[in-house]
Amino acid sequence: MAADVDLPRSWQPLLPLGATLLLALFAAFAPAKPVASWQWLDIAAEGGTALMAGVWAWLVLGSRPGGRVTLWLAGGLAAIMLGATADCLDELFVVSAATLPLRWIESVFSPLGMLALTWGLLLWRQEQAALSEQLQRRERVFRDHRAYDRVTQLADADYLRRQIDLERAAHPGRPCAVAVLELANWAEIERTHGRAEADRVLQAVAHQLLLNLPPRELLCRYAGARFVLLMPQAELGTARRRAQHLVGMVEAMRFSPRDAEHPLALAMRSAVALGDDDAQALLTRLNRELEALDLAGARTARAAS
């Protein structure tokens, strides 16, 4: 990861180097114009464009991590810089038929740079939309400035209870569903691989759940390996399908512990109910359903053995 971040910074010196090489080419192959014939306004405008495009490319490379968005943005700006530099040098040197390829630099680099920059901006827009969606999924917690769970950085159980009660009070008579999702084999992972690896599992599962939630839904860590999802204005059938979808996404994951050669399969259970009771009573009822599922699973395992 560090290499990806440092790589664009290492390319920053290429920007002045490219402009210097271009100046050397013009100086080597094209005679200089008399100073009296220089068009100072054109030189200032074209030179300023080259300078600003170079500064912007430098800032992009220095402030963003590596990736295709950074490369398209910085590459487009660098090409615009070179095209504008060649355009400025046209005012200082005589470009004849023998040195016509020097003028092609301006003709080729400027439009290619504009195309590359435009594509980079479109990719950047997609990137920002994805980041905004992730932030919206945590917006309710950010807005209230509540403490996060230390491991998963999700809101805690106290915040969840308040949000359930607030949702019922704000929209009386409208459906509101709550799902409890439990990582069934988390205790086994903790015994086998240690608490640190078990916490890494929780972090990975929390991230996977967040990636599959619409912004309006709220995910919290309840306790242990249990997560609670608040689904405003969701019918019971819709909520059950949503919970099963999330269970499937988690169980499709393969977690690789640091001390094991092979990835681990994850197992998850869910219990869903409408928010037709106060938060504590609702959560107690859902936790009892999960405990019943745990007991049924244990009996099935004993019978199979």
JSON list of N, CA and C in Angstrom, two decimals, residues 118-174:
[
{"chain": "A", "resi": 118, "resn": "THR", "atom": "N", "xyz": [-10.29, 15.00, -19.12]},
{"chain": "A", "resi": 118, "resn": "THR", "atom": "CA", "xyz": [-11.75, 14.81, -19.07]},
{"chain": "A", "resi": 118, "resn": "THR", "atom": "C", "xyz": [-12.11, 13.41, -18.58]},
{"chain": "A", "resi": 119, "resn": "TRP", "atom": "N", "xyz": [-11.40, 12.40, -19.08]},
{"chain": "A", "resi": 119, "resn": "TRP", "atom": "CA", "xyz": [-11.65, 11.03, -18.62]},
{"chain": "A", "resi": 119, "resn": "TRP", "atom": "C", "xyz": [-11.30, 10.89, -17.14]},
{"chain": "A", "resi": 120, "resn": "GLY", "atom": "N", "xyz": [-10.20, 11.50, -16.73]},
{"chain": "A", "resi": 120, "resn": "GLY", "atom": "CA", "xyz": [-9.83, 11.45, -15.32]},
{"chain": "A", "resi": 120, "resn": "GLY", "atom": "C", "xyz": [-10.87, 12.10, -14.43]},
{"chain": "A", "resi": 121, "resn": "LEU", "atom": "N", "xyz": [-11.46, 13.21, -14.89]},
{"chain": "A", "resi": 121, "resn": "LEU", "atom": "CA", "xyz": [-12.50, 13.87, -14.11]},
{"chain": "A", "resi": 121, "resn": "LEU", "atom": "C", "xyz": [-13.76, 13.01, -14.00]},
{"chain": "A", "resi": 122, "resn": "LEU", "atom": "N", "xyz": [-14.09, 12.29, -15.07]},
{"chain": "A", "resi": 122, "resn": "LEU", "atom": "CA", "xyz": [-15.24, 11.39, -15.01]},
{"chain": "A", "resi": 122, "resn": "LEU", "atom": "C", "xyz": [-14.98, 10.26, -14.01]},
{"chain": "A", "resi": 123, "resn": "LEU", "atom": "N", "xyz": [-13.77, 9.70, -14.02]},
{"chain": "A", "resi": 123, "resn": "LEU", "atom": "CA", "xyz": [-13.42, 8.66, -13.05]},
{"chain": "A", "resi": 123, "resn": "LEU", "atom": "C", "xyz": [-13.41, 9.22, -11.63]},
{"chain": "A", "resi": 124, "resn": "TRP", "atom": "N", "xyz": [-12.92, 10.44, -11.48]},
{"chain": "A", "resi": 124, "resn": "TRP", "atom": "CA", "xyz": [-12.90, 11.08, -10.16]},
{"chain": "A", "resi": 124, "resn": "TRP", "atom": "C", "xyz": [-14.31, 11.29, -9.64]},
{"chain": "A", "resi": 125, "resn": "ARG", "atom": "N", "xyz": [-15.24, 11.66, -10.56]},
{"chain": "A", "resi": 125, "resn": "ARG", "atom": "CA", "xyz": [-16.64, 11.82, -10.15]},
{"chain": "A", "resi": 125, "resn": "ARG", "atom": "C", "xyz": [-17.22, 10.51, -9.64]},
{"chain": "A", "resi": 126, "resn": "GLN", "atom": "N", "xyz": [-16.93, 9.40, -10.33]},
{"chain": "A", "resi": 126, "resn": "GLN", "atom": "CA", "xyz": [-17.39, 8.09, -9.87]},
{"chain": "A", "resi": 126, "resn": "GLN", "atom": "C", "xyz": [-16.79, 7.76, -8.51]},
{"chain": "A", "resi": 127, "resn": "GLU", "atom": "N", "xyz": [-15.51, 8.07, -8.34]},
{"chain": "A", "resi": 127, "resn": "GLU", "atom": "CA", "xyz": [-14.84, 7.80, -7.07]},
{"chain": "A", "resi": 127, "resn": "GLU", "atom": "C", "xyz": [-15.48, 8.59, -5.94]},
{"chain": "A", "resi": 128, "resn": "GLN", "atom": "N", "xyz": [-15.77, 9.87, -6.19]},
{"chain": "A", "resi": 128, "resn": "GLN", "atom": "CA", "xyz": [-16.39, 10.70, -5.15]},
{"chain": "A", "resi": 128, "resn": "GLN", "atom": "C", "xyz": [-17.80, 10.22, -4.82]},
{"chain": "A", "resi": 129, "resn": "ALA", "atom": "N", "xyz": [-18.52, 9.74, -5.83]},
{"chain": "A", "resi": 129, "resn": "ALA", "atom": "CA", "xyz": [-19.87, 9.22, -5.57]},
{"chain": "A", "resi": 129, "resn": "ALA", "atom": "C", "xyz": [-19.80, 8.00, -4.67]},
{"chain": "A", "resi": 130, "resn": "ALA", "atom": "N", "xyz": [-18.83, 7.12, -4.91]},
{"chain": "A", "resi": 130, "resn": "ALA", "atom": "CA", "xyz": [-18.68, 5.94, -4.06]},
{"chain": "A", "resi": 130, "resn": "ALA", "atom": "C", "xyz": [-18.29, 6.32, -2.64]},
{"chain": "A", "resi": 131, "resn": "LEU", "atom": "N", "xyz": [-17.39, 7.30, -2.50]},
{"chain": "A", "resi": 131, "resn": "LEU", "atom": "CA", "xyz": [-16.99, 7.74, -1.17]},
{"chain": "A", "resi": 131, "resn": "LEU", "atom": "C", "xyz": [-18.16, 8.41, -0.43]},
{"chain": "A", "resi": 132, "resn": "SER", "atom": "N", "xyz": [-18.94, 9.20, -1.16]},
{"chain": "A", "resi": 132, "resn": "SER", "atom": "CA", "xyz": [-20.09, 9.87, -0.54]},
{"chain": "A", "resi": 132, "resn": "SER", "atom": "C", "xyz": [-21.12, 8.85, -0.05]},
{"chain": "A", "resi": 133, "resn": "GLU", "atom": "N", "xyz": [-21.30, 7.78, -0.84]},
{"chain": "A", "resi": 133, "resn": "GLU", "atom": "CA", "xyz": [-22.25, 6.75, -0.42]},
{"chain": "A", "resi": 133, "resn": "GLU", "atom": "C", "xyz": [-21.79, 6.08, 0.86]},
{"chain": "A", "resi": 134, "resn": "GLN", "atom": "N", "xyz": [-20.47, 5.82, 0.98]},
{"chain": "A", "resi": 134, "resn": "GLN", "atom": "CA", "xyz": [-19.95, 5.23, 2.19]},
{"chain": "A", "resi": 134, "resn": "GLN", "atom": "C", "xyz": [-20.14, 6.17, 3.39]},
{"chain": "A", "resi": 135, "resn": "LEU", "atom": "N", "xyz": [-19.91, 7.46, 3.17]},
{"chain": "A", "resi": 135, "resn": "LEU", "atom": "CA", "xyz": [-20.08, 8.42, 4.27]},
{"chain": "A", "resi": 135, "resn": "LEU", "atom": "C", "xyz": [-21.55, 8.53, 4.68]},
{"chain": "A", "resi": 136, "resn": "GLN", "atom": "N", "xyz": [-22.45, 8.47, 3.72]},
{"chain": "A", "resi": 136, "resn": "GLN", "atom": "CA", "xyz": [-23.87, 8.56, 4.05]},
{"chain": "A", "resi": 136, "resn": "GLN", "atom": "C", "xyz": [-24.30, 7.40, 4.91]},
{"chain": "A", "resi": 137, "resn": "ARG", "atom": "N", "xyz": [-23.67, 6.23, 4.73]},
{"chain": "A", "resi": 137, "resn": "ARG", "atom": "CA", "xyz": [-24.05, 5.08, 5.54]},
{"chain": "A", "resi": 137, "resn": "ARG", "atom": "C", "xyz": [-23.68, 5.26, 7.00]},
{"chain": "A", "resi": 138, "resn": "ARG", "atom": "N", "xyz": [-22.75, 6.17, 7.28]},
{"chain": "A", "resi": 138, "resn": "ARG", "atom": "CA", "xyz": [-22.37, 6.46, 8.66]},
{"chain": "A", "resi": 138, "resn": "ARG", "atom": "C", "xyz": [-22.85, 7.84, 9.10]},
{"chain": "A", "resi": 139, "resn": "GLU", "atom": "N", "xyz": [-23.63, 8.52, 8.26]},
{"chain": "A", "resi": 139, "resn": "GLU", "atom": "CA", "xyz": [-23.98, 9.91, 8.51]},
{"chain": "A", "resi": 139, "resn": "GLU", "atom": "C", "xyz": [-24.69, 10.10, 9.83]},
{"chain": "A", "resi": 140, "resn": "ARG", "atom": "N", "xyz": [-25.58, 9.20, 10.18]},
{"chain": "A", "resi": 140, "resn": "ARG", "atom": "CA", "xyz": [-26.34, 9.40, 11.40]},
{"chain": "A", "resi": 140, "resn": "ARG", "atom": "C", "xyz": [-25.42, 9.40, 12.61]},
{"chain": "A", "resi": 141, "resn": "VAL", "atom": "N", "xyz": [-24.38, 8.57, 12.57]},
{"chain": "A", "resi": 141, "resn": "VAL", "atom": "CA", "xyz": [-23.44, 8.53, 13.69]},
{"chain": "A", "resi": 141, "resn": "VAL", "atom": "C", "xyz": [-22.57, 9.78, 13.68]},
{"chain": "A", "resi": 142, "resn": "PHE", "atom": "N", "xyz": [-22.08, 10.20, 12.49]},
{"chain": "A", "resi": 142, "resn": "PHE", "atom": "CA", "xyz": [-21.28, 11.41, 12.41]},
{"chain": "A", "resi": 142, "resn": "PHE", "atom": "C", "xyz": [-22.05, 12.62, 12.92]},
{"chain": "A", "resi": 143, "resn": "ARG", "atom": "N", "xyz": [-23.32, 12.73, 12.51]},
{"chain": "A", "resi": 143, "resn": "ARG", "atom": "CA", "xyz": [-24.11, 13.90, 12.84]},
{"chain": "A", "resi": 143, "resn": "ARG", "atom": "C", "xyz": [-24.32, 14.02, 14.35]},
{"chain": "A", "resi": 144, "resn": "ASP", "atom": "N", "xyz": [-24.43, 12.89, 15.02]},
{"chain": "A", "resi": 144, "resn": "ASP", "atom": "CA", "xyz": [-24.67, 12.91, 16.47]},
{"chain": "A", "resi": 144, "resn": "ASP", "atom": "C", "xyz": [-23.37, 12.90, 17.27]},
{"chain": "A", "resi": 145, "resn": "HIS", "atom": "N", "xyz": [-22.25, 12.75, 16.61]},
{"chain": "A", "resi": 145, "resn": "HIS", "atom": "CA", "xyz": [-20.94, 12.74, 17.28]},
{"chain": "A", "resi": 145, "resn": "HIS", "atom": "C", "xyz": [-20.88, 11.66, 18.36]},
{"chain": "A", "resi": 146, "resn": "ARG", "atom": "N", "xyz": [-21.38, 10.50, 18.04]},
{"chain": "A", "resi": 146, "resn": "ARG", "atom": "CA", "xyz": [-21.38, 9.42, 19.03]},
{"chain": "A", "resi": 146, "resn": "ARG", "atom": "C", "xyz": [-20.07, 8.65, 18.96]},
{"chain": "A", "resi": 147, "resn": "ALA", "atom": "N", "xyz": [-19.76, 7.97, 20.06]},
{"chain": "A", "resi": 147, "resn": "ALA", "atom": "CA", "xyz": [-18.54, 7.15, 20.10]},
{"chain": "A", "resi": 147, "resn": "ALA", "atom": "C", "xyz": [-18.74, 5.91, 19.25]},
{"chain": "A", "resi": 148, "resn": "TYR", "atom": "N", "xyz": [-17.66, 5.47, 18.65]},
{"chain": "A", "resi": 148, "resn": "TYR", "atom": "CA", "xyz": [-17.69, 4.27, 17.83]},
{"chain": "A", "resi": 148, "resn": "TYR", "atom": "C", "xyz": [-17.29, 3.07, 18.66]},
{"chain": "A", "resi": 149, "resn": "ASP", "atom": "N", "xyz": [-17.73, 1.92, 18.19]},
{"chain": "A", "resi": 149, "resn": "ASP", "atom": "CA", "xyz": [-17.19, 0.68, 18.72]},
{"chain": "A", "resi": 149, "resn": "ASP", "atom": "C", "xyz": [-15.71, 0.62, 18.36]},
{"chain": "A", "resi": 150, "resn": "ARG", "atom": "N", "xyz": [-14.88, 0.26, 19.30]},
{"chain": "A", "resi": 150, "resn": "ARG", "atom": "CA", "xyz": [-13.43, 0.33, 19.12]},
{"chain": "A", "resi": 150, "resn": "ARG", "atom": "C", "xyz": [-12.95, -0.56, 17.98]},
{"chain": "A", "resi": 151, "resn": "VAL", "atom": "N", "xyz": [-13.55, -1.72, 17.81]},
{"chain": "A", "resi": 151, "resn": "VAL", "atom": "CA", "xyz": [-13.06, -2.69, 16.82]},
{"chain": "A", "resi": 151, "resn": "VAL", "atom": "C", "xyz": [-13.59, -2.38, 15.42]},
{"chain": "A", "resi": 152, "resn": "THR", "atom": "N", "xyz": [-14.90, -2.22, 15.30]},
{"chain": "A", "resi": 152, "resn": "THR", "atom": "CA", "xyz": [-15.51, -2.11, 13.97]},
{"chain": "A", "resi": 152, "resn": "THR", "atom": "C", "xyz": [-15.73, -0.67, 13.53]},
{"chain": "A", "resi": 153, "resn": "GLN", "atom": "N", "xyz": [-15.60, 0.30, 14.45]},
{"chain": "A", "resi": 153, "resn": "GLN", "atom": "CA", "xyz": [-15.89, 1.70, 14.16]},
{"chain": "A", "resi": 153, "resn": "GLN", "atom": "C", "xyz": [-17.36, 1.94, 13.79]},
{"chain": "A", "resi": 154, "resn": "LEU", "atom": "N", "xyz": [-18.23, 1.02, 14.17]},
{"chain": "A", "resi": 154, "resn": "LEU", "atom": "CA", "xyz": [-19.66, 1.21, 14.03]},
{"chain": "A", "resi": 154, "resn": "LEU", "atom": "C", "xyz": [-20.22, 1.82, 15.32]},
{"chain": "A", "resi": 155, "resn": "ALA", "atom": "N", "xyz": [-21.45, 2.30, 15.26]},
{"chain": "A", "resi": 155, "resn": "ALA", "atom": "CA", "xyz": [-22.09, 2.82, 16.46]},
{"chain": "A", "resi": 155, "resn": "ALA", "atom": "C", "xyz": [-22.35, 1.68, 17.44]},
{"chain": "A", "resi": 156, "resn": "ASP", "atom": "N", "xyz": [-22.47, 2.03, 18.72]},
{"chain": "A", "resi": 156, "resn": "ASP", "atom": "CA", "xyz": [-22.62, 0.99, 19.74]},
{"chain": "A", "resi": 156, "resn": "ASP", "atom": "C", "xyz": [-24.10, 0.71, 20.03]},
{"chain": "A", "resi": 157, "resn": "ALA", "atom": "N", "xyz": [-24.34, -0.19, 20.99]},
{"chain": "A", "resi": 157, "resn": "ALA", "atom": "CA", "xyz": [-25.69, -0.65, 21.28]},
{"chain": "A", "resi": 157, "resn": "ALA", "atom": "C", "xyz": [-26.56, 0.45, 21.86]},
{"chain": "A", "resi": 158, "resn": "ASP", "atom": "N", "xyz": [-26.00, 1.33, 22.71]},
{"chain": "A", "resi": 158, "resn": "ASP", "atom": "CA", "xyz": [-26.79, 2.41, 23.29]},
{"chain": "A", "resi": 158, "resn": "ASP", "atom": "C", "xyz": [-27.31, 3.36, 22.21]},
{"chain": "A", "resi": 159, "resn": "TYR", "atom": "N", "xyz": [-26.46, 3.68, 21.27]},
{"chain": "A", "resi": 159, "resn": "TYR", "atom": "CA", "xyz": [-26.89, 4.57, 20.17]},
{"chain": "A", "resi": 159, "resn": "TYR", "atom": "C", "xyz": [-27.97, 3.89, 19.34]},
{"chain": "A", "resi": 160, "resn": "LEU", "atom": "N", "xyz": [-27.82, 2.58, 19.13]},
{"chain": "A", "resi": 160, "resn": "LEU", "atom": "CA", "xyz": [-28.81, 1.83, 18.36]},
{"chain": "A", "resi": 160, "resn": "LEU", "atom": "C", "xyz": [-30.18, 1.88, 19.03]},
{"chain": "A", "resi": 161, "resn": "ARG", "atom": "N", "xyz": [-30.23, 1.66, 20.34]},
{"chain": "A", "resi": 161, "resn": "ARG", "atom": "CA", "xyz": [-31.52, 1.68, 21.04]},
{"chain": "A", "resi": 161, "resn": "ARG", "atom": "C", "xyz": [-32.21, 3.03, 20.87]},
{"chain": "A", "resi": 162, "resn": "ARG", "atom": "N", "xyz": [-31.43, 4.08, 21.01]},
{"chain": "A", "resi": 162, "resn": "ARG", "atom": "CA", "xyz": [-32.03, 5.42, 20.86]},
{"chain": "A", "resi": 162, "resn": "ARG", "atom": "C", "xyz": [-32.56, 5.63, 19.45]},
{"chain": "A", "resi": 163, "resn": "GLN", "atom": "N", "xyz": [-31.83, 5.14, 18.45]},
{"chain": "A", "resi": 163, "resn": "GLN", "atom": "CA", "xyz": [-32.26, 5.34, 17.07]},
{"chain": "A", "resi": 163, "resn": "GLN", "atom": "C", "xyz": [-33.53, 4.55, 16.76]},
{"chain": "A", "resi": 164, "resn": "ILE", "atom": "N", "xyz": [-33.65, 3.36, 17.32]},
{"chain": "A", "resi": 164, "resn": "ILE", "atom": "CA", "xyz": [-34.88, 2.57, 17.11]},
{"chain": "A", "resi": 164, "resn": "ILE", "atom": "C", "xyz": [-36.08, 3.31, 17.69]},
{"chain": "A", "resi": 165, "resn": "ASP", "atom": "N", "xyz": [-35.93, 3.81, 18.91]},
{"chain": "A", "resi": 165, "resn": "ASP", "atom": "CA", "xyz": [-37.03, 4.53, 19.55]},
{"chain": "A", "resi": 165, "resn": "ASP", "atom": "C", "xyz": [-37.34, 5.82, 18.81]},
{"chain": "A", "resi": 166, "resn": "LEU", "atom": "N", "xyz": [-36.31, 6.52, 18.32]},
{"chain": "A", "resi": 166, "resn": "LEU", "atom": "CA", "xyz": [-36.53, 7.76, 17.57]},
{"chain": "A", "resi": 166, "resn": "LEU", "atom": "C", "xyz": [-37.23, 7.48, 16.25]},
{"chain": "A", "resi": 167, "resn": "GLU", "atom": "N", "xyz": [-36.87, 6.37, 15.60]},
{"chain": "A", "resi": 167, "resn": "GLU", "atom": "CA", "xyz": [-37.50, 6.03, 14.32]},
{"chain": "A", "resi": 167, "resn": "GLU", "atom": "C", "xyz": [-38.98, 5.72, 14.52]},
{"chain": "A", "resi": 168, "resn": "ARG", "atom": "N", "xyz": [-39.32, 5.00, 15.57]},
{"chain": "A", "resi": 168, "resn": "ARG", "atom": "CA", "xyz": [-40.72, 4.69, 15.85]},
{"chain": "A", "resi": 168, "resn": "ARG", "atom": "C", "xyz": [-41.51, 5.95, 16.19]},
{"chain": "A", "resi": 169, "resn": "ALA", "atom": "N", "xyz": [-40.87, 6.87, 16.94]},
{"chain": "A", "resi": 169, "resn": "ALA", "atom": "CA", "xyz": [-41.56, 8.10, 17.33]},
{"chain": "A", "resi": 169, "resn": "ALA", "atom": "C", "xyz": [-41.73, 9.05, 16.15]},
{"chain": "A", "resi": 170, "resn": "ALA", "atom": "N", "xyz": [-40.74, 9.08, 15.26]},
{"chain": "A", "resi": 170, "resn": "ALA", "atom": "CA", "xyz": [-40.78, 10.00, 14.12]},
{"chain": "A", "resi": 170, "resn": "ALA", "atom": "C", "xyz": [-41.76, 9.55, 13.05]},
{"chain": "A", "resi": 171, "resn": "HIS", "atom": "N", "xyz": [-41.97, 8.24, 12.93]},
{"chain": "A", "resi": 171, "resn": "HIS", "atom": "CA", "xyz": [-42.85, 7.72, 11.87]},
{"chain": "A", "resi": 171, "resn": "HIS", "atom": "C", "xyz": [-43.83, 6.71, 12.46]},
{"chain": "A", "resi": 172, "resn": "PRO", "atom": "N", "xyz": [-44.73, 7.15, 13.29]},
{"chain": "A", "resi": 172, "resn": "PRO", "atom": "CA", "xyz": [-45.70, 6.20, 13.89]},
{"chain": "A", "resi": 172, "resn": "PRO", "atom": "C", "xyz": [-46.62, 5.63, 12.82]},
{"chain": "A", "resi": 173, "resn": "GLY", "atom": "N", "xyz": [-46.86, 4.34, 12.92]},
{"chain": "A", "resi": 173, "resn": "GLY", "atom": "CA", "xyz": [-47.74, 3.67, 11.97]},
{"chain": "A", "resi": 173, "resn": "GLY", "atom": "C", "xyz": [-47.04, 3.19, 10.72]},
{"chain": "A", "resi": 174, "resn": "ARG", "atom": "N", "xyz": [-45.80, 3.63, 10.49]},
{"chain": "A", "resi": 174, "resn": "ARG", "atom": "CA", "xyz": [-45.06, 3.16, 9.33]},
{"chain": "A", "resi": 174, "resn": "ARG", "atom": "C", "xyz": [-44.20, 1.96, 9.72]}
]
